[in-house]
PDB file of C-alpha atoms and ligand atoms in Angstrom:
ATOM      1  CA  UNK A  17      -8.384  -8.013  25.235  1.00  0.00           C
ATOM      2  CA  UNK A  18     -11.660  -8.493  24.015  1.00  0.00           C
ATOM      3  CA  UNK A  19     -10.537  -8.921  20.356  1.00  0.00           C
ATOM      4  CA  UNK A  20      -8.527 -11.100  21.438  1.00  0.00           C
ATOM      5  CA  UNK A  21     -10.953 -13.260  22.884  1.00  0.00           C
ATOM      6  CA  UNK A  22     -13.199 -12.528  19.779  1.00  0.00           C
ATOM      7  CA  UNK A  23     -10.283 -13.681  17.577  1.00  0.00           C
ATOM      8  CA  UNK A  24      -9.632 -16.846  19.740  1.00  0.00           C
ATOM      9  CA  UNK A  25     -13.301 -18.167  19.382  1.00  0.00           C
ATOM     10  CA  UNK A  26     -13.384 -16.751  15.796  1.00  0.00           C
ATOM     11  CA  UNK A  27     -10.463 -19.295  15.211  1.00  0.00           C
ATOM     12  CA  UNK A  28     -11.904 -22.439  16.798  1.00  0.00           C
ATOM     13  CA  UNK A  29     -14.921 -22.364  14.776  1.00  0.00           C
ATOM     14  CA  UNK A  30     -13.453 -21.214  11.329  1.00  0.00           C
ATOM     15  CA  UNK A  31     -10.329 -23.894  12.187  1.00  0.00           C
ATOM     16  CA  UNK A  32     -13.570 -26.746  13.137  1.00  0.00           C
ATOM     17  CA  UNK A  33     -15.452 -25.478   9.627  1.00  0.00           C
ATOM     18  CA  UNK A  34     -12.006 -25.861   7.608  1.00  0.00           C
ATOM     19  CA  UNK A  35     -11.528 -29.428   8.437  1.00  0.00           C
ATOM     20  CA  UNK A  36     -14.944 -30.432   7.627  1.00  0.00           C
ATOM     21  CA  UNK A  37     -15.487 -28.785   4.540  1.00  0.00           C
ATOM     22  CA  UNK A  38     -11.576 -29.391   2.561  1.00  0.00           C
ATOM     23  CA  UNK A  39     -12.073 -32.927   1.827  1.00  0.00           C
ATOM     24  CA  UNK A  40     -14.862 -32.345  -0.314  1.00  0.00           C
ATOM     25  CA  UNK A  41     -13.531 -29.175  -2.007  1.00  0.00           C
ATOM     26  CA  UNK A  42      -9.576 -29.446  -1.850  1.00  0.00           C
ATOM     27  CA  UNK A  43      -9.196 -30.796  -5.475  1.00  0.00           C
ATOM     28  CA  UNK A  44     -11.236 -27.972  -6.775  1.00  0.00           C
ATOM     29  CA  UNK A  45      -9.403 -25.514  -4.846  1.00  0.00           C
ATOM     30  CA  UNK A  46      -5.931 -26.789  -6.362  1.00  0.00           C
ATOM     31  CA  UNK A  47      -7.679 -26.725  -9.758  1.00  0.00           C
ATOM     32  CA  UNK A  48      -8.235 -23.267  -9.145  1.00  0.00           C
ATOM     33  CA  UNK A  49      -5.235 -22.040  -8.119  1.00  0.00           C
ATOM     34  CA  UNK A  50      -3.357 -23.878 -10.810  1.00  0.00           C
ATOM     35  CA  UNK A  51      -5.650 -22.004 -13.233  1.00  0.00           C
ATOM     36  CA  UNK A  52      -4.857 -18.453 -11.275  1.00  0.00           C
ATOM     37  CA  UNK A  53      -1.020 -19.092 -11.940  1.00  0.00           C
ATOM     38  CA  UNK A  54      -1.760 -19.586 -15.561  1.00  0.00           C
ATOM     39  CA  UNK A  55      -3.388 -16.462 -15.720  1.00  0.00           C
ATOM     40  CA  UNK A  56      -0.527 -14.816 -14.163  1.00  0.00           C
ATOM     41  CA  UNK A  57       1.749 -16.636 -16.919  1.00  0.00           C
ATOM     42  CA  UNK A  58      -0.276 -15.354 -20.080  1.00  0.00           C
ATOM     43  CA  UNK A  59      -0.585 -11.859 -18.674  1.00  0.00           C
ATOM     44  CA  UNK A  60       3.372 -12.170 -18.046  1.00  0.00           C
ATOM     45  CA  UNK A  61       3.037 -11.416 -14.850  1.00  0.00           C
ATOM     46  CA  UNK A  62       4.510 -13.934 -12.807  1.00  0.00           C
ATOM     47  CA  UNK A  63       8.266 -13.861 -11.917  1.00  0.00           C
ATOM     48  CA  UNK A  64      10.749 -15.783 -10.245  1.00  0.00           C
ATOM     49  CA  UNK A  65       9.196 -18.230  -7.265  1.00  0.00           C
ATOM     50  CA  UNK A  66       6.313 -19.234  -5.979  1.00  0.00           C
ATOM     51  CA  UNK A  67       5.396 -19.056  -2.507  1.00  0.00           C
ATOM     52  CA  UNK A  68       3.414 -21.891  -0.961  1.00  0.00           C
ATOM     53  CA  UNK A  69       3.499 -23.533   2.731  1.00  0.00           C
ATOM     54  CA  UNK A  70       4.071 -27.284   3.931  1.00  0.00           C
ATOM     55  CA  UNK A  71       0.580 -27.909   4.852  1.00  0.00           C
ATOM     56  CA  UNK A  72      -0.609 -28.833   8.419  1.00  0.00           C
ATOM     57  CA  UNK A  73      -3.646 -30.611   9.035  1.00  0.00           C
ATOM     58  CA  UNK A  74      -6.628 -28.612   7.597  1.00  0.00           C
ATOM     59  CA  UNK A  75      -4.604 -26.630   5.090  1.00  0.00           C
ATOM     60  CA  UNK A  76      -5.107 -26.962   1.104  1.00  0.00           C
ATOM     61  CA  UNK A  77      -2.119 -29.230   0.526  1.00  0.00           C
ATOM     62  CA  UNK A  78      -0.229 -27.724  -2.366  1.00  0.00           C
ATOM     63  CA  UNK A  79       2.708 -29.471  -2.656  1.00  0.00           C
ATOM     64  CA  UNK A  80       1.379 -31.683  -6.090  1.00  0.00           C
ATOM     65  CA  UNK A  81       2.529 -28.325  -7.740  1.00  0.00           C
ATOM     66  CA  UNK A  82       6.441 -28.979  -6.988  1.00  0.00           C
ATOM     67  CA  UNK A  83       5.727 -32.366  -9.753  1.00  0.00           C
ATOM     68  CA  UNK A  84       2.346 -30.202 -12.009  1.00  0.00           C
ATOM     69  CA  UNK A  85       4.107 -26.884 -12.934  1.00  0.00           C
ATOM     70  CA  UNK A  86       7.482 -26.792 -13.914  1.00  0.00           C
ATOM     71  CA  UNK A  87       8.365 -23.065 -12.310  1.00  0.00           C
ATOM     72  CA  UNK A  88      10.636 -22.451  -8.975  1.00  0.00           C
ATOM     73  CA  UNK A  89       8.642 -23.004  -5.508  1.00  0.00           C
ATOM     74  CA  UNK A  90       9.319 -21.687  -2.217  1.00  0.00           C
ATOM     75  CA  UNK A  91       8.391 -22.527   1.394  1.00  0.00           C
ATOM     76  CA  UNK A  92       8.639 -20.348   4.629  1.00  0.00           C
ATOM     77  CA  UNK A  93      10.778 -20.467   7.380  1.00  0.00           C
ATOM     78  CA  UNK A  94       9.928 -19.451  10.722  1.00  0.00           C
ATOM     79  CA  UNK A  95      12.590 -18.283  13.408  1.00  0.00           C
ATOM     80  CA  UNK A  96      12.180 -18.397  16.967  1.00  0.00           C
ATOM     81  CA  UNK A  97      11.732 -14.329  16.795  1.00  0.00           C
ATOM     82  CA  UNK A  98       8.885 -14.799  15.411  1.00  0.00           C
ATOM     83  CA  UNK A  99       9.738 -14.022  11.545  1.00  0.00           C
ATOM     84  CA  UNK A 100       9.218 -14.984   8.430  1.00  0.00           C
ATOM     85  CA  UNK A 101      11.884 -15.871   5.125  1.00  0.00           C
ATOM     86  CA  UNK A 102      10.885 -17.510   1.884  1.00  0.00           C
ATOM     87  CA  UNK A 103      14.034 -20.177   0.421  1.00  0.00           C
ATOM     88  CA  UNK A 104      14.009 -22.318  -2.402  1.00  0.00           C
ATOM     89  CA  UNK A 105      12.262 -25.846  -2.247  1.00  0.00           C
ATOM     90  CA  UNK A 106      15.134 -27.875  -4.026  1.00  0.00           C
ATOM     91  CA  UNK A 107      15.758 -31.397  -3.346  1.00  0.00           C
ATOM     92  CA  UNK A 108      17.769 -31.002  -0.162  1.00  0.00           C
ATOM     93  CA  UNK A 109      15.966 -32.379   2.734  1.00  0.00           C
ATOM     94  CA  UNK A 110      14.056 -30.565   4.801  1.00  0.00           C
ATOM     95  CA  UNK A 111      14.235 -29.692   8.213  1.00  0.00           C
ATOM     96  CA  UNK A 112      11.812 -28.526  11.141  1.00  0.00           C
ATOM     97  CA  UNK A 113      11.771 -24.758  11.672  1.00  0.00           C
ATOM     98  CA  UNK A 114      10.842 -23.051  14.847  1.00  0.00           C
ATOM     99  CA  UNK A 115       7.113 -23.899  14.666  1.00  0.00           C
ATOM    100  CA  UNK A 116       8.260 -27.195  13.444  1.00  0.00           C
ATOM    101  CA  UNK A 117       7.297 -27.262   9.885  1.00  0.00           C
ATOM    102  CA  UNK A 118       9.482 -29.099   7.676  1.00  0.00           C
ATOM    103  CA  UNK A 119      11.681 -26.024   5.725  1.00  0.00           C
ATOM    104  CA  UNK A 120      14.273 -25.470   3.567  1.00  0.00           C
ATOM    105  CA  UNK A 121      16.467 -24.224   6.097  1.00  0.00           C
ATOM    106  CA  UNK A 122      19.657 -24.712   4.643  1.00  0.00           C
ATOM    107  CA  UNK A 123      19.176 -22.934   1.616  1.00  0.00           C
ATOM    108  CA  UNK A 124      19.578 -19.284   0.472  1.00  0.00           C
ATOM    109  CA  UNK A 125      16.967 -16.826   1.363  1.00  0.00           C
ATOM    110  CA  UNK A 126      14.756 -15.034  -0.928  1.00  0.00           C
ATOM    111  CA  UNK A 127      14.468 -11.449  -1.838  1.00  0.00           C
ATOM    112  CA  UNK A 128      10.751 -10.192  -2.400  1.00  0.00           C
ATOM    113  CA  UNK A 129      11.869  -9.817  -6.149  1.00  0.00           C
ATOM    114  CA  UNK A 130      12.574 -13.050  -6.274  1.00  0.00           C
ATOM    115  CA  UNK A 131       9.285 -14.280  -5.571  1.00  0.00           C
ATOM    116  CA  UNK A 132       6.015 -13.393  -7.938  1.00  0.00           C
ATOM    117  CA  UNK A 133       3.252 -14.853  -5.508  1.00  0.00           C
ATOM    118  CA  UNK A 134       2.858 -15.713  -2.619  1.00  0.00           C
ATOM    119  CA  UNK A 135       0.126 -18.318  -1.458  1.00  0.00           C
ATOM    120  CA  UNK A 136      -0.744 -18.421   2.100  1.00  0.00           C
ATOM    121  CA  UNK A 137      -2.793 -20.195   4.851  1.00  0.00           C
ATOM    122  CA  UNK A 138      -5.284 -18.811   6.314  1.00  0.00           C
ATOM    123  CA  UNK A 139      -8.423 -20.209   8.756  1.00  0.00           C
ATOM    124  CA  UNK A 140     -10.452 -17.558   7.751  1.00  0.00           C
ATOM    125  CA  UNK A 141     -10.918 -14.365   5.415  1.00  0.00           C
ATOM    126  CA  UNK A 142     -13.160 -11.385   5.135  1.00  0.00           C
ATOM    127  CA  UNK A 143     -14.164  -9.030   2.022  1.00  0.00           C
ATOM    128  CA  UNK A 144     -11.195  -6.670   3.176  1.00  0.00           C
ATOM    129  CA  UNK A 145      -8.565  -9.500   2.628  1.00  0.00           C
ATOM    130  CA  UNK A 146      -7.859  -9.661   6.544  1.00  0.00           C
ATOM    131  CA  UNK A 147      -7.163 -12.674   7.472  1.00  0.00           C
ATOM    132  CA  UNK A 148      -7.003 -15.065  10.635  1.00  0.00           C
ATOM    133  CA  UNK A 149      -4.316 -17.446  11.322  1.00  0.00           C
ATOM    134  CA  UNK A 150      -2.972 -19.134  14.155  1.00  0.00           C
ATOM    135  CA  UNK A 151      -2.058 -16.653  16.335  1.00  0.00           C
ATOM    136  CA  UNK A 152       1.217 -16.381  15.535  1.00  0.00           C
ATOM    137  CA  UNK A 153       1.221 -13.263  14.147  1.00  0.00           C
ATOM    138  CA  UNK A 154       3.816 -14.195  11.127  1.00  0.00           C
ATOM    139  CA  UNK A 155       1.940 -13.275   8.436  1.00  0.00           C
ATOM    140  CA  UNK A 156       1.295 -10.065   9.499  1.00  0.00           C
ATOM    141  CA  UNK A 157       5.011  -9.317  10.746  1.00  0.00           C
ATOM    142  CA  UNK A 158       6.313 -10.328   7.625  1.00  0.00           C
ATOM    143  CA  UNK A 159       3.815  -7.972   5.630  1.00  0.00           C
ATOM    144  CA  UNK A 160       4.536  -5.356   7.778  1.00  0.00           C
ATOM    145  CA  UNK A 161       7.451  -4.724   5.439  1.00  0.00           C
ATOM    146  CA  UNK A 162       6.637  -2.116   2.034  1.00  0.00           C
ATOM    147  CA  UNK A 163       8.579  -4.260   0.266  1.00  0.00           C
ATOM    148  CA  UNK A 164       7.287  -7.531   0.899  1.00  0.00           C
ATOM    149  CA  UNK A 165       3.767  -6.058   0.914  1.00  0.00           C
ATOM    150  CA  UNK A 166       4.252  -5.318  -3.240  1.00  0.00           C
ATOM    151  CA  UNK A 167       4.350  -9.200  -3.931  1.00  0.00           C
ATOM    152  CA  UNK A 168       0.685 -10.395  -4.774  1.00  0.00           C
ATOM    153  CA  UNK A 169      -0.498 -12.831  -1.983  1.00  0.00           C
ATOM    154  CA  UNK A 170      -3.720 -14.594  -2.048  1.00  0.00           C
ATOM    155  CA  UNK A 171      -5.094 -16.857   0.472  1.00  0.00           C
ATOM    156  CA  UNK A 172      -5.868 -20.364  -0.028  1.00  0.00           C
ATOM    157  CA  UNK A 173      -9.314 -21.740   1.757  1.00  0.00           C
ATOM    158  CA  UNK A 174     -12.923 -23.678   1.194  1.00  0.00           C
ATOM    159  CA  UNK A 175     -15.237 -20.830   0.289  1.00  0.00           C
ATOM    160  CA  UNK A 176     -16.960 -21.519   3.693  1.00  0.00           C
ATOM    161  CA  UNK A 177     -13.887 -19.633   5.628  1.00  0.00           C
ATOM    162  CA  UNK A 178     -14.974 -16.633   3.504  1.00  0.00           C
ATOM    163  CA  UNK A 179     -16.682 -14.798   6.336  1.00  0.00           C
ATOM    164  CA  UNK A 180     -19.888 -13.173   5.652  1.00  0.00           C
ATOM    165  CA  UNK A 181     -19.008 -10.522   8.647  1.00  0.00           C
ATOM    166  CA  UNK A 182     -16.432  -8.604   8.862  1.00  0.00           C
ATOM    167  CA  UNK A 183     -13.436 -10.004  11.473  1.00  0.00           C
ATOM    168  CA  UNK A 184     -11.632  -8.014  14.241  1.00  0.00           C
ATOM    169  CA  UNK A 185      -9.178  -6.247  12.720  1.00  0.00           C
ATOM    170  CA  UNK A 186      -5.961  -5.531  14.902  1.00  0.00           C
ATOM    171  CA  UNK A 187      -3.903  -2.389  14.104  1.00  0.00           C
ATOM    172  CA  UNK A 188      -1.305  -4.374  13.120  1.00  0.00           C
ATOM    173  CA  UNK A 189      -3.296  -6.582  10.435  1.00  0.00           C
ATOM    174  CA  UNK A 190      -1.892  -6.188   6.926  1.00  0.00           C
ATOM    175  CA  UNK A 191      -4.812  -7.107   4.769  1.00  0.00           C
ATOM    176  CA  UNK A 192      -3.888  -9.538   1.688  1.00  0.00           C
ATOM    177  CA  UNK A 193      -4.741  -8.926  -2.268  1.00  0.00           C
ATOM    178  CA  UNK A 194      -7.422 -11.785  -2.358  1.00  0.00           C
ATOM    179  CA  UNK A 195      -8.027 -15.200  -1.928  1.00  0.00           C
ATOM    180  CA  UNK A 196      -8.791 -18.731  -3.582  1.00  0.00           C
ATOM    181  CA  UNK A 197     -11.015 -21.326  -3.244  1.00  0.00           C
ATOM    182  CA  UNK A 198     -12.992 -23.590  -4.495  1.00  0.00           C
ATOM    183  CA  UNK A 199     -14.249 -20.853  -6.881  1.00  0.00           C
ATOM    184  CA  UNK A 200     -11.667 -19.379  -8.569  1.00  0.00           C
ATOM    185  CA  UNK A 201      -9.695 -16.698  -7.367  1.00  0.00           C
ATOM    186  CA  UNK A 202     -11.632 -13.347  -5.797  1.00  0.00           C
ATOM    187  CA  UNK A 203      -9.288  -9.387  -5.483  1.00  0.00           C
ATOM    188  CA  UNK A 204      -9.739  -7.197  -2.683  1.00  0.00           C
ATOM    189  CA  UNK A 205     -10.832  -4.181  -4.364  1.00  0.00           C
TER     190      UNK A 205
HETATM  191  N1  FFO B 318       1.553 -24.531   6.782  1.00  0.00           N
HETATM  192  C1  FFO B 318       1.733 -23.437   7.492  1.00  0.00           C
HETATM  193  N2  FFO B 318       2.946 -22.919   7.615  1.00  0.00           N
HETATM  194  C2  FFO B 318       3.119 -21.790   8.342  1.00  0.00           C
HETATM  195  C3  FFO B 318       2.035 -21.141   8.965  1.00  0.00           C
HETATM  196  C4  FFO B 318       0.750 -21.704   8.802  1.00  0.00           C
HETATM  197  O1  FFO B 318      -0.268 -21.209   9.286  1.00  0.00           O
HETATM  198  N3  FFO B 318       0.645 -22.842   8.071  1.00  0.00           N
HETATM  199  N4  FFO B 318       2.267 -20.005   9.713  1.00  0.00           N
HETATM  200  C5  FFO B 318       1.332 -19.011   9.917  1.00  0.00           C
HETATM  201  O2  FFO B 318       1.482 -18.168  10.709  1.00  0.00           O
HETATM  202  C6  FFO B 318       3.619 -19.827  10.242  1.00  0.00           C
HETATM  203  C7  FFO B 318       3.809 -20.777  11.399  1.00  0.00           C
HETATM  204  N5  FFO B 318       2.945 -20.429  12.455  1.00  0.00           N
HETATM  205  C8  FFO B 318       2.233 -21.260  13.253  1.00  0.00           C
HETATM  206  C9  FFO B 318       1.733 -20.724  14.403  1.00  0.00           C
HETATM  207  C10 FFO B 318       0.986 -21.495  15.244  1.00  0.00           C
HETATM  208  C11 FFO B 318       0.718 -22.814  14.939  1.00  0.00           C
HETATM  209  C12 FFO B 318      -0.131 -23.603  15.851  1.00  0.00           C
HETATM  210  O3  FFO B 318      -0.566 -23.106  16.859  1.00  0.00           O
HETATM  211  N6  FFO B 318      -0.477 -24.807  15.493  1.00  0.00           N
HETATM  212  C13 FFO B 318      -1.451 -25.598  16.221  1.00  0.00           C
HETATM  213  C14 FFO B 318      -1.849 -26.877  15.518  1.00  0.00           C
HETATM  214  C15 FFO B 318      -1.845 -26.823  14.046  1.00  0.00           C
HETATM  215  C16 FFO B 318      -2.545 -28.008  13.481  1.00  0.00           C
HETATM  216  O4  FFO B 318      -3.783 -28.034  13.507  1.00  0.00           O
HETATM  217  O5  FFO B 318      -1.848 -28.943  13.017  1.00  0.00           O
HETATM  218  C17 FFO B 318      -0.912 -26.027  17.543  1.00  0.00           C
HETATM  219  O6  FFO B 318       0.326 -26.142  17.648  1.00  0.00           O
HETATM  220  O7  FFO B 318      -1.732 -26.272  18.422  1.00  0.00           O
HETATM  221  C18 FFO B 318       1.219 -23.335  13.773  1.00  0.00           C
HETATM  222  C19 FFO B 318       1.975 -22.558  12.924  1.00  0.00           C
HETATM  223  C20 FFO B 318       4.607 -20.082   9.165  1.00  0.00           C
HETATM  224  N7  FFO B 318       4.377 -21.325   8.499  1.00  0.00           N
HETATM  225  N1  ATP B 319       4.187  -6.176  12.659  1.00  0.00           N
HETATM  226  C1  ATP B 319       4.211  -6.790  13.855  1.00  0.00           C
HETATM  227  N2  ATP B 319       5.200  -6.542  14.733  1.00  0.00           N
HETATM  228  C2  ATP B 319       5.223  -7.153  15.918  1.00  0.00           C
HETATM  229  N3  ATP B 319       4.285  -8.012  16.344  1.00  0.00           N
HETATM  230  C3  ATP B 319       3.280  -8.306  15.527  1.00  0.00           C
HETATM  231  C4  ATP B 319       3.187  -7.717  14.230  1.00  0.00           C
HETATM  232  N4  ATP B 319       2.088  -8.195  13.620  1.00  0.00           N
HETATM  233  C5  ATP B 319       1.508  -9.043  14.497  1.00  0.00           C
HETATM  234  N5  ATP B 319       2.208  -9.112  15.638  1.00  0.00           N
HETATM  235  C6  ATP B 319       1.859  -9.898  16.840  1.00  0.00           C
HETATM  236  O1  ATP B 319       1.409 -11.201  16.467  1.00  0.00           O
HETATM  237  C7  ATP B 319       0.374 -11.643  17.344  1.00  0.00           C
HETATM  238  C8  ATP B 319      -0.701 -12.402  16.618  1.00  0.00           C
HETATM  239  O2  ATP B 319      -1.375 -11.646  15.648  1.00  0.00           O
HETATM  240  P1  ATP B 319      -2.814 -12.104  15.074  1.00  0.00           P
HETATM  241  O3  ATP B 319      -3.744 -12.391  16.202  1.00  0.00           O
HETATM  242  O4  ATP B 319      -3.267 -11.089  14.083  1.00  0.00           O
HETATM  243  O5  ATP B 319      -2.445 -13.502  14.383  1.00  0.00           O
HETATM  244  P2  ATP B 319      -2.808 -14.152  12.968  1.00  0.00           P
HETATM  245  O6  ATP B 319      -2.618 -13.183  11.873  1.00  0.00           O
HETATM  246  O7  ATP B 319      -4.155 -14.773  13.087  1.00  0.00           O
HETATM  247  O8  ATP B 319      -1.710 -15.334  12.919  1.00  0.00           O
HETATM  248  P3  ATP B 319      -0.633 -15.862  11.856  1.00  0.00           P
HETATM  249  O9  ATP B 319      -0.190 -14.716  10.999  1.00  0.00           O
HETATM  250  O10 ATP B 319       0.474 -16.439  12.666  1.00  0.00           O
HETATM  251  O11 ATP B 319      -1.285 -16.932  11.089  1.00  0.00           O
HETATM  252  C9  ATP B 319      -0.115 -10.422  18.083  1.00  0.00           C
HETATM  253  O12 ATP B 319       0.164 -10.617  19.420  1.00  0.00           O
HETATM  254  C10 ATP B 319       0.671  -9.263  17.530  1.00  0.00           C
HETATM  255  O13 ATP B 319       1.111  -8.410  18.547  1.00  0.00           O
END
């Protein structure tokens, strides 16, 4: 229970330090992921989709990529169980999901070997590569899986969400490869 609590103020002030630092650093941080996916390309290491999110309100809005880089996107869909699929962002409209998000709900969903990276939302991030959301515990339920665990997925956040402390780490945290920000891109060794 205490973690909990830990987590819970953890996320107020990391959420509070998002919004104020992302307008100065957002086009920087979209710089820098565009030049991570290059890297991927050269090395030939990127395959099939690319994971991104439809960006709430503090979030590195990444959706400019769907008009910069001509390769496949994808955006999540949440279900009222509290998972996680990844379908094709095509030109069919989008619809709310359970956490009302705007999704591509109506189209196929995506094996992990049909997507080479995964970018993902976070509020916060520590040197391990766990990361804080929103609570909802998606992330980490969707990770859970081997599988889905092999495709590389970095977090996207200001360089101020880095935390210089270590956060609570629940049992069932499933720590990601790295992150971007404003910086370039950083592994988890
Ligand atoms: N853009 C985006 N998509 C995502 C996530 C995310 O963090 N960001 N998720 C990651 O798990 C999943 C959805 N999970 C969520 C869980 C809780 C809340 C939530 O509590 N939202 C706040 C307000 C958010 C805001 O500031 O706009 C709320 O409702 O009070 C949102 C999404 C899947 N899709
Ligand atoms: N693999 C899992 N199976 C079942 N429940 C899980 C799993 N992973 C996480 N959860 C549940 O999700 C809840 C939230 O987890 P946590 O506090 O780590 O959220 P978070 O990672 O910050 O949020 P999110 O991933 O939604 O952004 C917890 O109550 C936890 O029990």
């Amino acid at each position: 229970m205490n973690q909990a609590i830990a987590k819970a103020k953890l996320r107020r002030q990391f959420k509070a330090l998002r919004a104020q630092q992302l307008p100065a650093v957002q086009d920087t941080i979209i710089q820098q992921v565009v030049n991570t996916i290059q890297g991927y390309l050269k090395a030939g290491n990127l395959r099939g989709h690319i994971g991104i999110y439809w960006p709430l309100s503090g979030e590195v809005d990444l959706r400019e990529l769907k008009l910069n880089l001509k390769l496949p996107l994808a955006l999540p869909v949440s279900g009222e169980d509290g998972s996680l699929s990844y379908h094709p962002w095509t030109l069919t409209p989008l619809r709310k999901d359970a956490c009302m998000i705007p999704a591509p709900l109506g189209e196929a969903v995506l094996d992990a070997d049909a997507i080479g990276l995964l970018l993902i939302p976070a509020l916060a991030m520590d040197q391990r590569g766990i990361r804080l959301g929103y609570g909802g515990g998606f992330f980490d339920r969707f990770r859970s899986n081997l599988t889905w665990r092999k495709v590389p997925s970095l977090a996207v956040l200001p360089e101020a969400c880095i935390s210089t402390e270590l956060l609570p780490r629940d049992s069932w945290d499933v720590p990601l490869d790295g992150w971007i920000s404003e910086r370039g891109v950083a592994r988890v060794k």
